[in-house]
Amino acid sequence: MSHPGNNSFGKDERIVSRKLIETLFSGGKSKSLAAFPLRAVYMLTERHADMAPVQIMVSVPKRHFKRAVKRNRVKRQVRESYRLAKRPLVEAMANHEGMTLAVTFIWQADHLYETRQVADVMGNILGRLIERL
């Protein structure tokens, strides 16, 4: 289990449940907010024993980057930006006992950004997410 004190990003913090992914995108319960080039689709769900307080998934559609190398680079940038900026969000989730926040970050741009720019956008989105909790 990942500890909120360190800046790790463990397997328990990734969305792996197909059912959870389907629920996230089948509308209804999920909400979304965007800060170009990222869009976050999120929802609160019941926490099970092996779940972290916040679980994320990163999606970079093939229509934006045909080459997997570029898609993977963007995914790495987004995951790393999240890893470094997640602490306030994880702490905010401490108020929601027994709940998990499931978030999917979707890339919406057709070109690459510098890691610093991606980190700025991530900070913006996480800040707004905390306000909405």
PDB file of N, CA and C in Angstrom, residues 52-100:
ATOM      1  N   ALA A  52      -6.682   2.710  -2.903  1.00  0.00           N
ATOM      2  CA  ALA A  52      -6.102   3.939  -2.376  1.00  0.00           C
ATOM      3  C   ALA A  52      -7.218   4.995  -2.322  1.00  0.00           C
ATOM      4  N   PRO A  53      -7.027   6.096  -1.558  1.00  0.00           N
ATOM      5  CA  PRO A  53      -8.066   7.130  -1.480  1.00  0.00           C
ATOM      6  C   PRO A  53      -8.319   7.814  -2.830  1.00  0.00           C
ATOM      7  N   VAL A  54      -7.293   7.840  -3.676  1.00  0.00           N
ATOM      8  CA  VAL A  54      -7.455   8.404  -5.015  1.00  0.00           C
ATOM      9  C   VAL A  54      -6.854   7.416  -6.007  1.00  0.00           C
ATOM     10  N   GLN A  55      -7.633   7.083  -7.044  1.00  0.00           N
ATOM     11  CA  GLN A  55      -7.120   6.198  -8.092  1.00  0.00           C
ATOM     12  C   GLN A  55      -7.209   6.947  -9.411  1.00  0.00           C
ATOM     13  N   ILE A  56      -6.157   6.826 -10.232  1.00  0.00           N
ATOM     14  CA  ILE A  56      -6.177   7.545 -11.502  1.00  0.00           C
ATOM     15  C   ILE A  56      -5.880   6.630 -12.678  1.00  0.00           C
ATOM     16  N   MET A  57      -6.198   7.157 -13.848  1.00  0.00           N
ATOM     17  CA  MET A  57      -5.903   6.493 -15.108  1.00  0.00           C
ATOM     18  C   MET A  57      -5.568   7.606 -16.102  1.00  0.00           C
ATOM     19  N   VAL A  58      -4.650   7.341 -17.016  1.00  0.00           N
ATOM     20  CA  VAL A  58      -4.281   8.350 -18.013  1.00  0.00           C
ATOM     21  C   VAL A  58      -4.623   7.813 -19.392  1.00  0.00           C
ATOM     22  N   SER A  59      -5.294   8.634 -20.189  1.00  0.00           N
ATOM     23  CA  SER A  59      -5.674   8.223 -21.534  1.00  0.00           C
ATOM     24  C   SER A  59      -5.162   9.235 -22.554  1.00  0.00           C
ATOM     25  N   VAL A  60      -4.441   8.738 -23.550  1.00  0.00           N
ATOM     26  CA  VAL A  60      -3.979   9.594 -24.643  1.00  0.00           C
ATOM     27  C   VAL A  60      -4.498   8.967 -25.936  1.00  0.00           C
ATOM     28  N   PRO A  61      -5.564   9.541 -26.511  1.00  0.00           N
ATOM     29  CA  PRO A  61      -6.177   8.934 -27.696  1.00  0.00           C
ATOM     30  C   PRO A  61      -5.229   8.858 -28.897  1.00  0.00           C
ATOM     31  N   LYS A  62      -5.389   7.797 -29.653  1.00  0.00           N
ATOM     32  CA  LYS A  62      -4.537   7.550 -30.805  1.00  0.00           C
ATOM     33  C   LYS A  62      -4.730   8.622 -31.876  1.00  0.00           C
ATOM     34  N   ARG A  63      -5.910   9.251 -31.894  1.00  0.00           N
ATOM     35  CA  ARG A  63      -6.138  10.242 -32.944  1.00  0.00           C
ATOM     36  C   ARG A  63      -5.254  11.475 -32.758  1.00  0.00           C
ATOM     37  N   HIS A  64      -4.746  11.701 -31.512  1.00  0.00           N
ATOM     38  CA  HIS A  64      -3.866  12.846 -31.282  1.00  0.00           C
ATOM     39  C   HIS A  64      -2.422  12.530 -31.657  1.00  0.00           C
ATOM     40  N   PHE A  65      -1.977  11.314 -31.333  1.00  0.00           N
ATOM     41  CA  PHE A  65      -0.615  10.902 -31.660  1.00  0.00           C
ATOM     42  C   PHE A  65      -0.670   9.501 -32.249  1.00  0.00           C
ATOM     43  N   LYS A  66      -0.324   9.383 -33.520  1.00  0.00           N
ATOM     44  CA  LYS A  66      -0.357   8.070 -34.159  1.00  0.00           C
ATOM     45  C   LYS A  66       0.727   7.160 -33.573  1.00  0.00           C
ATOM     46  N   ARG A  67       1.883   7.732 -33.209  1.00  0.00           N
ATOM     47  CA  ARG A  67       2.992   6.912 -32.736  1.00  0.00           C
ATOM     48  C   ARG A  67       2.938   6.679 -31.235  1.00  0.00           C
ATOM     49  N   ALA A  68       3.055   5.417 -30.863  1.00  0.00           N
ATOM     50  CA  ALA A  68       2.973   5.025 -29.458  1.00  0.00           C
ATOM     51  C   ALA A  68       4.051   5.707 -28.613  1.00  0.00           C
ATOM     52  N   VAL A  69       5.198   5.976 -29.214  1.00  0.00           N
ATOM     53  CA  VAL A  69       6.294   6.609 -28.481  1.00  0.00           C
ATOM     54  C   VAL A  69       5.832   7.950 -27.907  1.00  0.00           C
ATOM     55  N   LYS A  70       5.136   8.732 -28.734  1.00  0.00           N
ATOM     56  CA  LYS A  70       4.655  10.042 -28.271  1.00  0.00           C
ATOM     57  C   LYS A  70       3.538   9.878 -27.252  1.00  0.00           C
ATOM     58  N   ARG A  71       2.624   8.936 -27.479  1.00  0.00           N
ATOM     59  CA  ARG A  71       1.540   8.704 -26.514  1.00  0.00           C
ATOM     60  C   ARG A  71       2.115   8.311 -25.164  1.00  0.00           C
ATOM     61  N   ASN A  72       3.112   7.426 -25.179  1.00  0.00           N
ATOM     62  CA  ASN A  72       3.716   6.977 -23.922  1.00  0.00           C
ATOM     63  C   ASN A  72       4.443   8.116 -23.215  1.00  0.00           C
ATOM     64  N   ARG A  73       5.071   9.001 -23.979  1.00  0.00           N
ATOM     65  CA  ARG A  73       5.766  10.140 -23.380  1.00  0.00           C
ATOM     66  C   ARG A  73       4.762  11.034 -22.637  1.00  0.00           C
ATOM     67  N   VAL A  74       3.634  11.299 -23.291  1.00  0.00           N
ATOM     68  CA  VAL A  74       2.604  12.142 -22.675  1.00  0.00           C
ATOM     69  C   VAL A  74       2.068  11.473 -21.413  1.00  0.00           C
ATOM     70  N   LYS A  75       1.825  10.173 -21.475  1.00  0.00           N
ATOM     71  CA  LYS A  75       1.329   9.453 -20.292  1.00  0.00           C
ATOM     72  C   LYS A  75       2.321   9.552 -19.143  1.00  0.00           C
ATOM     73  N   ARG A  76       3.618   9.420 -19.465  1.00  0.00           N
ATOM     74  CA  ARG A  76       4.640   9.548 -18.416  1.00  0.00           C
ATOM     75  C   ARG A  76       4.623  10.938 -17.804  1.00  0.00           C
ATOM     76  N   GLN A  77       4.505  11.957 -18.646  1.00  0.00           N
ATOM     77  CA  GLN A  77       4.476  13.342 -18.149  1.00  0.00           C
ATOM     78  C   GLN A  77       3.275  13.559 -17.220  1.00  0.00           C
ATOM     79  N   VAL A  78       2.121  13.066 -17.629  1.00  0.00           N
ATOM     80  CA  VAL A  78       0.905  13.260 -16.835  1.00  0.00           C
ATOM     81  C   VAL A  78       1.011  12.510 -15.507  1.00  0.00           C
ATOM     82  N   ARG A  79       1.475  11.258 -15.546  1.00  0.00           N
ATOM     83  CA  ARG A  79       1.617  10.476 -14.313  1.00  0.00           C
ATOM     84  C   ARG A  79       2.606  11.119 -13.355  1.00  0.00           C
ATOM     85  N   GLU A  80       3.719  11.602 -13.898  1.00  0.00           N
ATOM     86  CA  GLU A  80       4.739  12.230 -13.066  1.00  0.00           C
ATOM     87  C   GLU A  80       4.216  13.536 -12.460  1.00  0.00           C
ATOM     88  N   SER A  81       3.508  14.331 -13.240  1.00  0.00           N
ATOM     89  CA  SER A  81       2.928  15.585 -12.733  1.00  0.00           C
ATOM     90  C   SER A  81       1.949  15.279 -11.608  1.00  0.00           C
ATOM     91  N   TYR A  82       1.144  14.230 -11.800  1.00  0.00           N
ATOM     92  CA  TYR A  82       0.196  13.833 -10.759  1.00  0.00           C
ATOM     93  C   TYR A  82       0.941  13.389  -9.495  1.00  0.00           C
ATOM     94  N   ARG A  83       1.954  12.560  -9.680  1.00  0.00           N
ATOM     95  CA  ARG A  83       2.698  12.022  -8.547  1.00  0.00           C
ATOM     96  C   ARG A  83       3.257  13.142  -7.680  1.00  0.00           C
ATOM     97  N   LEU A  84       3.777  14.184  -8.304  1.00  0.00           N
ATOM     98  CA  LEU A  84       4.402  15.274  -7.561  1.00  0.00           C
ATOM     99  C   LEU A  84       3.380  16.233  -6.934  1.00  0.00           C
ATOM    100  N   ALA A  85       2.156  16.271  -7.479  1.00  0.00           N
ATOM    101  CA  ALA A  85       1.179  17.264  -7.015  1.00  0.00           C
ATOM    102  C   ALA A  85       0.000  16.662  -6.255  1.00  0.00           C
ATOM    103  N   LYS A  86       0.018  15.340  -6.017  1.00  0.00           N
ATOM    104  CA  LYS A  86      -1.176  14.674  -5.493  1.00  0.00           C
ATOM    105  C   LYS A  86      -1.428  14.854  -4.007  1.00  0.00           C
ATOM    106  N   ARG A  87      -0.415  15.185  -3.210  1.00  0.00           N
ATOM    107  CA  ARG A  87      -0.560  15.166  -1.760  1.00  0.00           C
ATOM    108  C   ARG A  87      -1.795  15.944  -1.241  1.00  0.00           C
ATOM    109  N   PRO A  88      -2.012  17.223  -1.663  1.00  0.00           N
ATOM    110  CA  PRO A  88      -3.195  17.947  -1.153  1.00  0.00           C
ATOM    111  C   PRO A  88      -4.511  17.224  -1.458  1.00  0.00           C
ATOM    112  N   LEU A  89      -4.592  16.587  -2.633  1.00  0.00           N
ATOM    113  CA  LEU A  89      -5.805  15.862  -3.012  1.00  0.00           C
ATOM    114  C   LEU A  89      -6.014  14.644  -2.113  1.00  0.00           C
ATOM    115  N   VAL A  90      -4.936  13.890  -1.870  1.00  0.00           N
ATOM    116  CA  VAL A  90      -5.025  12.706  -1.009  1.00  0.00           C
ATOM    117  C   VAL A  90      -5.426  13.132   0.411  1.00  0.00           C
ATOM    118  N   GLU A  91      -4.857  14.262   0.876  1.00  0.00           N
ATOM    119  CA  GLU A  91      -5.211  14.758   2.213  1.00  0.00           C
ATOM    120  C   GLU A  91      -6.664  15.211   2.264  1.00  0.00           C
ATOM    121  N   ALA A  92      -7.150  15.832   1.181  1.00  0.00           N
ATOM    122  CA  ALA A  92      -8.548  16.277   1.130  1.00  0.00           C
ATOM    123  C   ALA A  92      -9.500  15.077   1.163  1.00  0.00           C
ATOM    124  N   MET A  93      -9.056  13.960   0.597  1.00  0.00           N
ATOM    125  CA  MET A  93      -9.898  12.754   0.580  1.00  0.00           C
ATOM    126  C   MET A  93     -10.009  12.121   1.962  1.00  0.00           C
ATOM    127  N   ALA A  94      -9.136  12.514   2.908  1.00  0.00           N
ATOM    128  CA  ALA A  94      -9.193  11.966   4.266  1.00  0.00           C
ATOM    129  C   ALA A  94     -10.530  12.321   4.923  1.00  0.00           C
ATOM    130  N   ASN A  95     -11.150  13.412   4.478  1.00  0.00           N
ATOM    131  CA  ASN A  95     -12.453  13.813   5.022  1.00  0.00           C
ATOM    132  C   ASN A  95     -13.586  12.916   4.539  1.00  0.00           C
ATOM    133  N   HIS A  96     -13.369  12.216   3.442  1.00  0.00           N
ATOM    134  CA  HIS A  96     -14.402  11.357   2.855  1.00  0.00           C
ATOM    135  C   HIS A  96     -14.123   9.910   3.239  1.00  0.00           C
ATOM    136  N   GLU A  97     -14.497   9.561   4.442  1.00  0.00           N
ATOM    137  CA  GLU A  97     -14.228   8.221   4.979  1.00  0.00           C
ATOM    138  C   GLU A  97     -14.947   7.157   4.144  1.00  0.00           C
ATOM    139  N   GLY A  98     -14.229   6.095   3.797  1.00  0.00           N
ATOM    140  CA  GLY A  98     -14.845   4.982   3.069  1.00  0.00           C
ATOM    141  C   GLY A  98     -15.110   5.257   1.604  1.00  0.00           C
ATOM    142  N   MET A  99     -14.576   6.372   1.082  1.00  0.00           N
ATOM    143  CA  MET A  99     -14.794   6.704  -0.327  1.00  0.00           C
ATOM    144  C   MET A  99     -13.454   6.766  -1.066  1.00  0.00           C
ATOM    145  N   THR A 100     -13.508   6.505  -2.363  1.00  0.00           N
ATOM    146  CA  THR A 100     -12.347   6.631  -3.232  1.00  0.00           C
ATOM    147  C   THR A 100     -12.708   7.592  -4.344  1.00  0.00           C
TER     148      THR A 100
END
